[in-house]
Amino acid sequence: MIPRLAGCTVAAALALSTASWAQDIRIGIPTAQSSAAGVADHQDWLNGAMMAIEEINAAGGVDGRMLAAEVVDIDLLSPEGTVGAFQALDAREVHAIASAFVLIPQPAMDAAAASGVPYMHGNTQISSTRLVEENPERYRNIFMIDPDETFYGSGFIQYLDRLVETGQWEPANNRVHIVQEQIAYTQVISEAAQRAIADSGGTWELARVTDIQFPVQDWTPVINALKAEGAGVIFVSHWVAAELAAFAQQFAFDPTPDSLVYLQYGPSQPEFLDLARGAGEDMIWGTVLGTPRTEEGRAFREAYMAEHGDNMGEVYTASAYDTVMMLAEVWKSTPPEEFDAVGDAIRALRYEGISGTYTFDRPQQRPLSYPWETDELSEGMPHLVYQVQDNTHTIILPESLAESSYQTPHWAE
């Protein structure tokens, strides 16, 4: 005899569950949970994506169909772990993949391309967009939601010009000391900065390049090299928040007195301020994909912090929310099961999100960078530069979105 459950047989309950699952629109979210890197950013992304899913479902879904998140663990440090996560999502028959980033792009892209599933990601790697540009048919349904990492290097050097021109900062000297980690992402950023320095016509000069290797156990040799060089700008091309917090603590104990310190991206991760314990004060960092303090940006921050706490990641929270909203917008007029039609609709999309304006109608299938590729804020993704002021991430550039001016670091006063 088949046992009964809440007025129906187990078999009928399973049939109803299967029918409901078949009607759901499933979004695959590969999320680093046990990886040695990327966990904080990926949790930010998952949180932001779930906020969008819950909001859409509360409003009735997409044409009456509910959105469902399919979350799998991903090891970002190995191609096998990356491919395994994407294959697991394919087995769950997802209608799209929304990913914060992977560190090794091509295996993930090839895994998605095998099924043609629309794959939207924040890899922030020029290697990803070059693959799309060079293989438009194979990677037709793969889209990067932000400008590439080269702008971290070239854009920052140009932002130094802005700080000088506006009288916010008078450099002690024109030399830039770059500290670079040994993965492709940070190397590309460093190389872009070096090209921009070389192209500055003598305005800026490369002082020295110091290599580091993840994981950084002790910053003392780096601090000693920085002090010996005495460059007016210290550019740390590294992205791991915990290690940058350790750098900040050691630098605060023995600073290079006249240097502006730029930590590239890692302070965006919420643990930076907690781990730095005040040592990050006055340091600056940037992101090509952030949360501007527009009316919409402030409202999102308030909603996010009400649910997840005050220390919000600045990058992958709002962008994940935007990505799910973009997919829902496309699915309103295009069946989620028709992958190529969805890809065509994404290419034709212009979406004004919290993080900026997303467009994908170019060979790289990524948005434009403001102010480097478009001088219209409404047409691109703003490259934001923050300074830690009163233990808070405060936008200082571009001027059109600034909350405050650059303040002289306490170690230089």
CSV table of C-alpha atoms in Angstrom, one decimal:
chain,number,residue,atom,x,y,z
A,1,MET,CA,0.0,0.0,0.0
A,2,ILE,CA,1.3,3.5,-1.0
A,3,PRO,CA,1.4,5.8,2.0
A,4,ARG,CA,-0.6,9.0,1.8
A,5,LEU,CA,0.9,12.5,2.3
A,6,ALA,CA,-1.3,15.6,2.9
A,7,GLY,CA,-4.2,14.2,1.0
A,8,CYS,CA,-2.4,12.7,-2.0
A,9,THR,CA,-0.2,9.7,-2.7
A,10,VAL,CA,3.6,10.0,-2.6
A,11,ALA,CA,3.7,9.2,-6.3
A,12,ALA,CA,1.3,12.1,-7.0
A,13,ALA,CA,3.3,14.4,-4.8
A,14,LEU,CA,6.5,13.5,-6.7
A,15,ALA,CA,4.6,14.1,-10.0
A,16,LEU,CA,3.5,17.5,-8.8
A,17,SER,CA,7.0,18.4,-7.7
A,18,THR,CA,8.5,17.3,-11.0
A,19,ALA,CA,5.9,19.3,-12.9
A,20,SER,CA,6.6,22.4,-10.8
A,21,TRP,CA,10.4,21.9,-11.3
A,22,ALA,CA,9.8,21.7,-15.1
A,23,GLN,CA,7.9,25.0,-15.1
A,24,ASP,CA,10.5,26.9,-13.0
A,25,ILE,CA,13.0,29.0,-14.8
A,26,ARG,CA,16.3,27.7,-13.4
A,27,ILE,CA,19.3,30.0,-13.0
A,28,GLY,CA,22.6,28.3,-12.4
A,29,ILE,CA,24.8,30.1,-9.9
A,30,PRO,CA,28.3,28.5,-9.5
A,31,THR,CA,29.4,29.6,-6.0
A,32,ALA,CA,32.8,29.1,-4.3
A,33,GLN,CA,32.1,27.6,-1.0
A,34,SER,CA,35.1,25.5,-0.3
A,35,SER,CA,37.6,27.1,-2.6
A,36,ALA,CA,40.8,28.7,-1.2
A,37,ALA,CA,39.9,32.0,-3.0
A,38,GLY,CA,36.8,33.9,-4.1
A,39,VAL,CA,34.4,32.9,-1.3
A,40,ALA,CA,33.5,36.4,-0.2
A,41,ASP,CA,32.9,37.7,-3.7
A,42,HIS,CA,30.8,34.7,-4.6
A,43,GLN,CA,28.7,35.0,-1.5
A,44,ASP,CA,28.1,38.6,-2.3
A,45,TRP,CA,26.9,37.5,-5.8
A,46,LEU,CA,24.7,34.8,-4.5
A,47,ASN,CA,23.1,37.2,-2.0
A,48,GLY,CA,22.4,39.8,-4.7
A,49,ALA,CA,21.1,37.3,-7.1
A,50,MET,CA,18.7,35.9,-4.5
A,51,MET,CA,17.4,39.3,-3.7
A,52,ALA,CA,16.4,39.7,-7.4
A,53,ILE,CA,14.9,36.2,-7.6
A,54,GLU,CA,12.8,36.8,-4.4
A,55,GLU,CA,11.6,40.2,-5.7
A,56,ILE,CA,10.6,38.8,-9.1
A,57,ASN,CA,8.9,35.8,-7.6
A,58,ALA,CA,7.0,38.0,-5.1
A,59,ALA,CA,5.7,39.9,-8.1
A,60,GLY,CA,4.4,36.7,-9.8
A,61,GLY,CA,7.6,35.5,-11.6
A,62,VAL,CA,8.1,35.8,-15.3
A,63,ASP,CA,4.8,35.2,-17.2
A,64,GLY,CA,3.7,33.2,-14.2
A,65,ARG,CA,6.8,31.0,-14.0
A,66,MET,CA,8.9,31.2,-10.8
A,67,LEU,CA,12.6,31.7,-10.9
A,68,ALA,CA,14.7,29.1,-9.1
A,69,ALA,CA,18.4,29.2,-8.1
A,70,GLU,CA,20.5,26.1,-8.8
A,71,VAL,CA,23.6,26.6,-6.7
A,72,VAL,CA,26.7,24.4,-7.0
A,73,ASP,CA,30.1,24.6,-5.4
A,74,ILE,CA,33.0,25.6,-7.6
A,75,ASP,CA,36.8,25.3,-7.1
A,76,LEU,CA,38.1,28.5,-8.7
A,77,LEU,CA,41.8,27.4,-8.6
A,78,SER,CA,41.5,24.3,-10.9
A,79,PRO,CA,40.2,23.8,-14.4
A,80,GLU,CA,38.7,20.5,-13.3
A,81,GLY,CA,36.8,22.1,-10.5
A,82,THR,CA,35.5,24.8,-12.7
A,83,VAL,CA,34.4,22.5,-15.5
A,84,GLY,CA,32.8,20.1,-12.9
A,85,ALA,CA,30.6,22.9,-11.6
A,86,PHE,CA,29.4,23.9,-15.0
A,87,GLN,CA,28.7,20.3,-16.0
A,88,ALA,CA,26.7,19.9,-12.8
A,89,LEU,CA,24.6,22.9,-13.8
A,90,ASP,CA,24.1,21.5,-17.2
A,91,ALA,CA,22.8,18.2,-15.7
A,92,ARG,CA,20.3,20.3,-13.8
A,93,GLU,CA,19.0,21.7,-17.1
A,94,VAL,CA,19.5,25.3,-16.2
A,95,HIS,CA,18.1,28.0,-18.5
A,96,ALA,CA,21.0,30.4,-17.8
A,97,ILE,CA,24.2,30.6,-15.8
A,98,ALA,CA,24.8,33.8,-13.7
A,99,SER,CA,28.4,33.8,-12.4
A,100,ALA,CA,30.4,36.2,-10.4
A,101,PHE,CA,33.7,35.1,-12.0
A,102,VAL,CA,36.0,32.3,-12.6
A,103,LEU,CA,39.8,32.6,-12.5
A,104,ILE,CA,40.4,30.3,-15.5
A,105,PRO,CA,37.9,31.5,-18.1
A,106,GLN,CA,38.2,29.2,-21.1
A,107,PRO,CA,37.2,25.9,-19.5
A,108,ALA,CA,34.1,27.5,-18.1
A,109,MET,CA,33.3,29.1,-21.4
A,110,ASP,CA,33.8,25.9,-23.3
A,111,ALA,CA,31.6,24.0,-20.8
A,112,ALA,CA,28.8,26.6,-21.3
A,113,ALA,CA,29.3,26.7,-25.1
A,114,ALA,CA,28.8,22.9,-25.3
A,115,SER,CA,25.1,23.3,-24.5
A,116,GLY,CA,24.7,26.9,-25.7
A,117,VAL,CA,23.2,28.0,-22.4
A,118,PRO,CA,23.3,31.7,-21.9
A,119,TYR,CA,26.2,32.5,-19.6
A,120,MET,CA,26.5,36.0,-18.0
A,121,HIS,CA,29.6,36.6,-15.9
A,122,GLY,CA,31.8,39.2,-14.2
A,123,ASN,CA,35.1,37.7,-15.0
A,124,THR,CA,36.6,41.1,-15.7
A,125,GLN,CA,39.2,39.5,-17.9
A,126,ILE,CA,40.2,40.6,-21.4
A,127,SER,CA,41.0,36.9,-22.1
A,128,SER,CA,37.3,36.2,-21.8
A,129,THR,CA,36.2,38.9,-24.3
A,130,ARG,CA,39.0,38.0,-26.7
A,131,LEU,CA,37.7,34.5,-26.9
A,132,VAL,CA,34.2,35.8,-27.7
A,133,GLU,CA,35.5,38.2,-30.3
A,134,GLU,CA,37.7,35.6,-32.0
A,135,ASN,CA,35.1,32.8,-31.9
A,136,PRO,CA,31.7,34.6,-32.2
A,137,GLU,CA,29.7,31.5,-33.2
A,138,ARG,CA,31.1,29.1,-30.5
A,139,TYR,CA,30.7,31.7,-27.7
A,140,ARG,CA,27.7,33.5,-29.0
A,141,ASN,CA,25.7,33.2,-25.8
A,142,ILE,CA,28.4,34.2,-23.4
A,143,PHE,CA,28.4,37.8,-22.1
A,144,MET,CA,30.7,39.7,-19.7
A,145,ILE,CA,28.7,42.1,-17.5
A,146,ASP,CA,31.6,44.6,-17.0
A,147,PRO,CA,34.5,46.2,-18.7
A,148,ASP,CA,37.8,44.2,-18.6
A,149,GLU,CA,40.6,44.5,-16.1
A,150,THR,CA,42.9,46.6,-18.2
A,151,PHE,CA,41.0,49.7,-17.0
A,152,TYR,CA,42.2,49.0,-13.5
A,153,GLY,CA,45.7,49.8,-14.7
A,154,SER,CA,45.2,52.4,-17.5
A,155,GLY,CA,42.2,54.1,-15.9
A,156,PHE,CA,44.0,54.5,-12.5
A,157,ILE,CA,46.9,56.3,-14.1
A,158,GLN,CA,44.6,58.7,-15.8
A,159,TYR,CA,42.7,59.2,-12.5
A,160,LEU,CA,46.0,60.3,-11.0
A,161,ASP,CA,46.0,63.1,-13.6
A,162,ARG,CA,42.5,64.1,-12.4
A,163,LEU,CA,43.6,64.3,-8.8
A,164,VAL,CA,46.5,66.6,-9.7
A,165,GLU,CA,44.5,68.7,-12.1
A,166,THR,CA,41.8,69.4,-9.6
A,167,GLY,CA,44.3,70.3,-6.9
A,168,GLN,CA,43.2,67.4,-4.6
A,169,TRP,CA,46.7,65.9,-4.5
A,170,GLU,CA,50.3,67.1,-5.0
A,171,PRO,CA,52.5,64.0,-5.5
A,172,ALA,CA,55.8,63.9,-3.7
A,173,ASN,CA,57.3,62.7,-7.0
A,174,ASN,CA,56.1,61.2,-10.3
A,175,ARG,CA,57.3,57.7,-9.7
A,176,VAL,CA,55.0,54.7,-9.5
A,177,HIS,CA,56.0,51.5,-7.7
A,178,ILE,CA,54.0,48.5,-8.8
A,179,VAL,CA,53.6,45.4,-6.6
A,180,GLN,CA,52.2,42.5,-8.7
A,181,GLU,CA,50.9,39.1,-8.0
A,182,GLN,CA,51.6,36.2,-10.4
A,183,ILE,CA,48.3,35.3,-11.9
A,184,ALA,CA,47.2,36.4,-15.4
A,185,TYR,CA,44.5,38.8,-14.0
A,186,THR,CA,46.9,40.8,-11.9
A,187,GLN,CA,49.7,40.7,-14.5
A,188,VAL,CA,47.4,42.1,-17.2
A,189,ILE,CA,46.5,45.0,-14.8
A,190,SER,CA,50.1,45.7,-14.1
A,191,GLU,CA,51.0,45.6,-17.7
A,192,ALA,CA,48.2,48.1,-18.5
A,193,ALA,CA,49.4,50.4,-15.8
A,194,GLN,CA,53.0,50.2,-17.2
A,195,ARG,CA,51.8,51.0,-20.7
A,196,ALA,CA,49.8,54.0,-19.4
A,197,ILE,CA,52.9,55.3,-17.5
A,198,ALA,CA,55.0,54.9,-20.7
A,199,ASP,CA,52.3,56.8,-22.7
A,200,SER,CA,52.1,59.6,-20.2
A,201,GLY,CA,54.9,61.5,-21.9
A,202,GLY,CA,57.0,61.7,-18.7
A,203,THR,CA,54.2,62.8,-16.4
A,204,TRP,CA,54.6,59.5,-14.7
A,205,GLU,CA,57.6,57.2,-14.4
A,206,LEU,CA,57.8,53.5,-13.5
A,207,ALA,CA,60.0,53.3,-10.4
A,208,ARG,CA,60.1,49.5,-9.9
A,209,VAL,CA,58.1,46.3,-10.2
A,210,THR,CA,58.0,44.0,-7.1
A,211,ASP,CA,56.6,40.5,-7.5
A,212,ILE,CA,54.6,38.7,-4.9
A,213,GLN,CA,53.2,35.2,-4.9
A,214,PHE,CA,49.8,34.1,-3.5
A,215,PRO,CA,49.5,33.3,-0.6
A,216,VAL,CA,51.6,36.2,0.8
A,217,GLN,CA,52.8,35.0,4.2
A,218,ASP,CA,54.8,38.2,5.1
A,219,TRP,CA,54.7,41.6,3.6
A,220,THR,CA,58.0,42.8,5.3
A,221,PRO,CA,60.2,42.4,2.2
A,222,VAL,CA,57.7,44.3,0.2
A,223,ILE,CA,57.4,47.1,2.8
A,224,ASN,CA,61.2,47.3,2.8
A,225,ALA,CA,61.3,47.6,-1.0
A,226,LEU,CA,58.6,50.3,-1.0
A,227,LYS,CA,60.5,52.3,1.6
A,228,ALA,CA,63.8,52.0,-0.2
A,229,GLU,CA,62.2,53.2,-3.4
A,230,GLY,CA,60.1,56.0,-1.9
A,231,ALA,CA,57.8,56.4,-4.9
A,232,GLY,CA,55.0,58.9,-4.8
A,233,VAL,CA,52.5,56.2,-5.8
A,234,ILE,CA,52.3,52.6,-4.6
A,235,PHE,CA,50.1,50.4,-6.8
A,236,VAL,CA,49.4,47.0,-5.4
A,237,SER,CA,48.0,44.7,-8.1
A,238,HIS,CA,46.4,42.1,-5.9
A,239,TRP,CA,42.8,41.1,-5.2
A,240,VAL,CA,42.6,39.0,-2.0
A,241,ALA,CA,41.1,41.1,0.8
A,242,ALA,CA,42.6,39.3,3.7
A,243,GLU,CA,46.1,39.6,2.4
A,244,LEU,CA,45.6,43.3,1.5
A,245,ALA,CA,44.3,43.9,5.1
A,246,ALA,CA,47.6,42.3,6.3
A,247,PHE,CA,49.5,44.6,4.0
A,248,ALA,CA,47.6,47.6,5.4
A,249,GLN,CA,48.4,46.7,9.0
A,250,GLN,CA,52.1,46.2,8.2
A,251,PHE,CA,52.3,49.4,6.2
A,252,ALA,CA,50.6,51.4,8.9
A,253,PHE,CA,53.2,50.3,11.4
A,254,ASP,CA,56.1,51.4,9.0
A,255,PRO,CA,54.7,53.5,6.2
A,256,THR,CA,56.4,55.1,3.2
A,257,PRO,CA,55.6,58.7,4.4
A,258,ASP,CA,54.9,60.5,1.1
A,259,SER,CA,53.1,57.8,-0.9
A,260,LEU,CA,49.5,57.5,-2.2
A,261,VAL,CA,48.6,53.9,-1.7
A,262,TYR,CA,46.3,52.1,-4.2
A,263,LEU,CA,45.1,48.6,-3.4
A,264,GLN,CA,43.4,48.0,-6.8
A,265,TYR,CA,40.3,45.9,-6.0
A,266,GLY,CA,40.5,43.7,-2.9
A,267,PRO,CA,39.2,46.2,-0.3
A,268,SER,CA,35.8,45.9,-2.0
A,269,GLN,CA,35.3,42.6,-0.2
A,270,PRO,CA,33.5,43.1,3.1
A,271,GLU,CA,36.1,41.4,5.3
A,272,PHE,CA,38.8,44.0,4.4
A,273,LEU,CA,37.6,46.7,6.8
A,274,ASP,CA,37.1,44.1,9.6
A,275,LEU,CA,40.5,42.5,9.1
A,276,ALA,CA,42.4,45.8,8.6
A,277,ARG,CA,41.1,47.1,11.9
A,278,GLY,CA,41.5,50.7,11.0
A,279,ALA,CA,44.8,50.3,9.1
A,280,GLY,CA,43.1,50.7,5.8
A,281,GLU,CA,42.2,54.3,6.6
A,282,ASP,CA,43.0,56.7,3.7
A,283,MET,CA,44.1,53.9,1.3
A,284,ILE,CA,42.3,54.0,-2.1
A,285,TRP,CA,41.1,51.3,-4.4
A,286,GLY,CA,38.9,51.0,-7.5
A,287,THR,CA,36.4,48.8,-9.3
A,288,VAL,CA,35.1,48.8,-12.9
A,289,LEU,CA,31.9,47.3,-11.5
A,290,GLY,CA,30.6,48.9,-8.4
A,291,THR,CA,27.6,50.3,-6.6
A,292,PRO,CA,27.3,54.1,-7.3
A,293,ARG,CA,25.6,56.3,-4.7
A,294,THR,CA,22.8,57.1,-7.0
A,295,GLU,CA,19.2,57.1,-5.7
A,296,GLU,CA,18.8,53.5,-6.9
A,297,GLY,CA,22.3,52.6,-5.5
A,298,ARG,CA,21.5,54.0,-2.1
A,299,ALA,CA,18.1,52.2,-2.0
A,300,PHE,CA,19.7,48.9,-2.9
A,301,ARG,CA,22.4,49.3,-0.3
A,302,GLU,CA,19.7,50.0,2.4
A,303,ALA,CA,17.8,46.9,1.3
A,304,TYR,CA,20.8,44.7,1.1
A,305,MET,CA,22.2,45.8,4.5
A,306,ALA,CA,18.8,45.4,6.2
A,307,GLU,CA,19.0,41.7,5.1
A,308,HIS,CA,22.7,40.9,5.3
A,309,GLY,CA,24.3,43.4,7.6
A,310,ASP,CA,26.1,46.7,7.4
A,311,ASN,CA,29.4,45.6,5.9
A,312,MET,CA,28.3,45.2,2.3
A,313,GLY,CA,30.6,44.1,-0.6
A,314,GLU,CA,30.7,47.0,-3.1
A,315,VAL,CA,31.0,45.0,-6.3
A,316,TYR,CA,29.1,41.7,-6.8
A,317,THR,CA,26.0,42.5,-4.8
A,318,ALA,CA,24.3,45.0,-7.1
A,319,SER,CA,25.8,43.5,-10.2
A,320,ALA,CA,24.3,40.1,-9.4
A,321,TYR,CA,20.9,41.7,-8.8
A,322,ASP,CA,21.2,43.5,-12.1
A,323,THR,CA,22.1,40.3,-14.0
A,324,VAL,CA,19.1,38.4,-12.8
A,325,MET,CA,16.9,41.4,-13.6
A,326,MET,CA,18.4,41.5,-17.1
A,327,LEU,CA,17.7,37.8,-17.7
A,328,ALA,CA,14.1,38.2,-16.4
A,329,GLU,CA,13.6,41.2,-18.7
A,330,VAL,CA,14.7,39.1,-21.7
A,331,TRP,CA,12.6,36.1,-20.7
A,332,LYS,CA,9.5,38.3,-20.7
A,333,SER,CA,9.5,38.2,-24.5
A,334,THR,CA,11.8,35.2,-25.3
A,335,PRO,CA,11.2,31.6,-24.1
A,336,PRO,CA,14.0,30.6,-21.7
A,337,GLU,CA,14.4,27.2,-23.5
A,338,GLU,CA,15.4,28.9,-26.7
A,339,PHE,CA,19.0,29.6,-25.9
A,340,ASP,CA,20.0,31.3,-29.2
A,341,ALA,CA,17.0,33.5,-29.2
A,342,VAL,CA,17.8,34.6,-25.6
A,343,GLY,CA,21.4,35.3,-26.7
A,344,ASP,CA,20.1,37.5,-29.5
A,345,ALA,CA,17.8,39.3,-27.1
A,346,ILE,CA,20.7,40.0,-24.7
A,347,ARG,CA,22.8,41.4,-27.6
A,348,ALA,CA,19.9,43.8,-28.3
A,349,LEU,CA,19.4,44.7,-24.7
A,350,ARG,CA,20.1,48.1,-23.2
A,351,TYR,CA,19.5,47.8,-19.4
A,352,GLU,CA,19.9,50.7,-16.9
A,353,GLY,CA,20.8,48.9,-13.8
A,354,ILE,CA,22.1,49.8,-10.3
A,355,SER,CA,25.7,49.4,-11.3
A,356,GLY,CA,25.4,51.3,-14.6
A,357,THR,CA,24.1,50.8,-18.2
A,358,TYR,CA,24.6,47.4,-19.7
A,359,THR,CA,24.9,46.9,-23.5
A,360,PHE,CA,26.3,43.9,-25.3
A,361,ASP,CA,26.0,44.9,-29.0
A,362,ARG,CA,29.7,44.8,-29.8
A,363,PRO,CA,32.1,42.0,-30.7
A,364,GLN,CA,33.4,41.6,-27.1
A,365,GLN,CA,29.8,41.3,-25.8
A,366,ARG,CA,30.5,43.5,-22.8
A,367,PRO,CA,29.4,47.0,-21.7
A,368,LEU,CA,31.4,50.2,-22.2
A,369,SER,CA,33.6,51.8,-19.5
A,370,TYR,CA,32.8,55.3,-18.3
A,371,PRO,CA,34.7,57.6,-18.6
A,372,TRP,CA,37.3,55.7,-20.7
A,373,GLU,CA,35.2,54.4,-23.6
A,374,THR,CA,32.2,56.8,-23.4
A,375,ASP,CA,32.0,60.2,-21.9
A,376,GLU,CA,28.3,59.7,-21.2
A,377,LEU,CA,27.6,58.3,-17.8
A,378,SER,CA,24.2,57.0,-19.0
A,379,GLU,CA,25.9,54.8,-21.6
A,380,GLY,CA,28.4,52.8,-19.6
A,381,MET,CA,29.6,51.2,-16.4
A,382,PRO,CA,31.4,53.8,-14.2
A,383,HIS,CA,34.9,53.1,-13.1
A,384,LEU,CA,34.7,54.0,-9.4
A,385,VAL,CA,37.6,54.9,-7.1
A,386,TYR,CA,37.1,54.8,-3.4
A,387,GLN,CA,39.1,56.0,-0.4
A,388,VAL,CA,38.6,54.6,3.0
A,389,GLN,CA,37.4,57.6,5.0
A,390,ASP,CA,36.3,57.2,8.6
A,391,ASN,CA,36.4,53.4,8.1
A,392,THR,CA,33.9,53.7,5.3
A,393,HIS,CA,34.3,53.2,1.5
A,394,THR,CA,33.8,56.6,0.0
A,395,ILE,CA,33.6,57.3,-3.7
A,396,ILE,CA,36.1,60.1,-4.8
A,397,LEU,CA,36.2,59.5,-8.6
A,398,PRO,CA,34.7,60.1,-11.1
A,399,GLU,CA,33.7,63.6,-10.1
A,400,SER,CA,30.2,63.1,-11.4
A,401,LEU,CA,29.6,60.4,-8.8
A,402,ALA,CA,32.0,61.5,-6.0
A,403,GLU,CA,30.8,61.6,-2.4
A,404,SER,CA,33.9,63.3,-1.2
A,405,SER,CA,37.3,64.6,-2.3
A,406,TYR,CA,40.5,62.8,-1.8
A,407,GLN,CA,42.0,63.4,1.6
A,408,THR,CA,45.7,63.5,2.5
A,409,PRO,CA,46.6,60.2,4.1
A,410,HIS,CA,47.3,60.4,7.8
A,411,TRP,CA,50.8,58.9,7.3
A,412,ALA,CA,51.7,61.8,5.0
A,413,GLU,CA,50.6,64.7,7.3
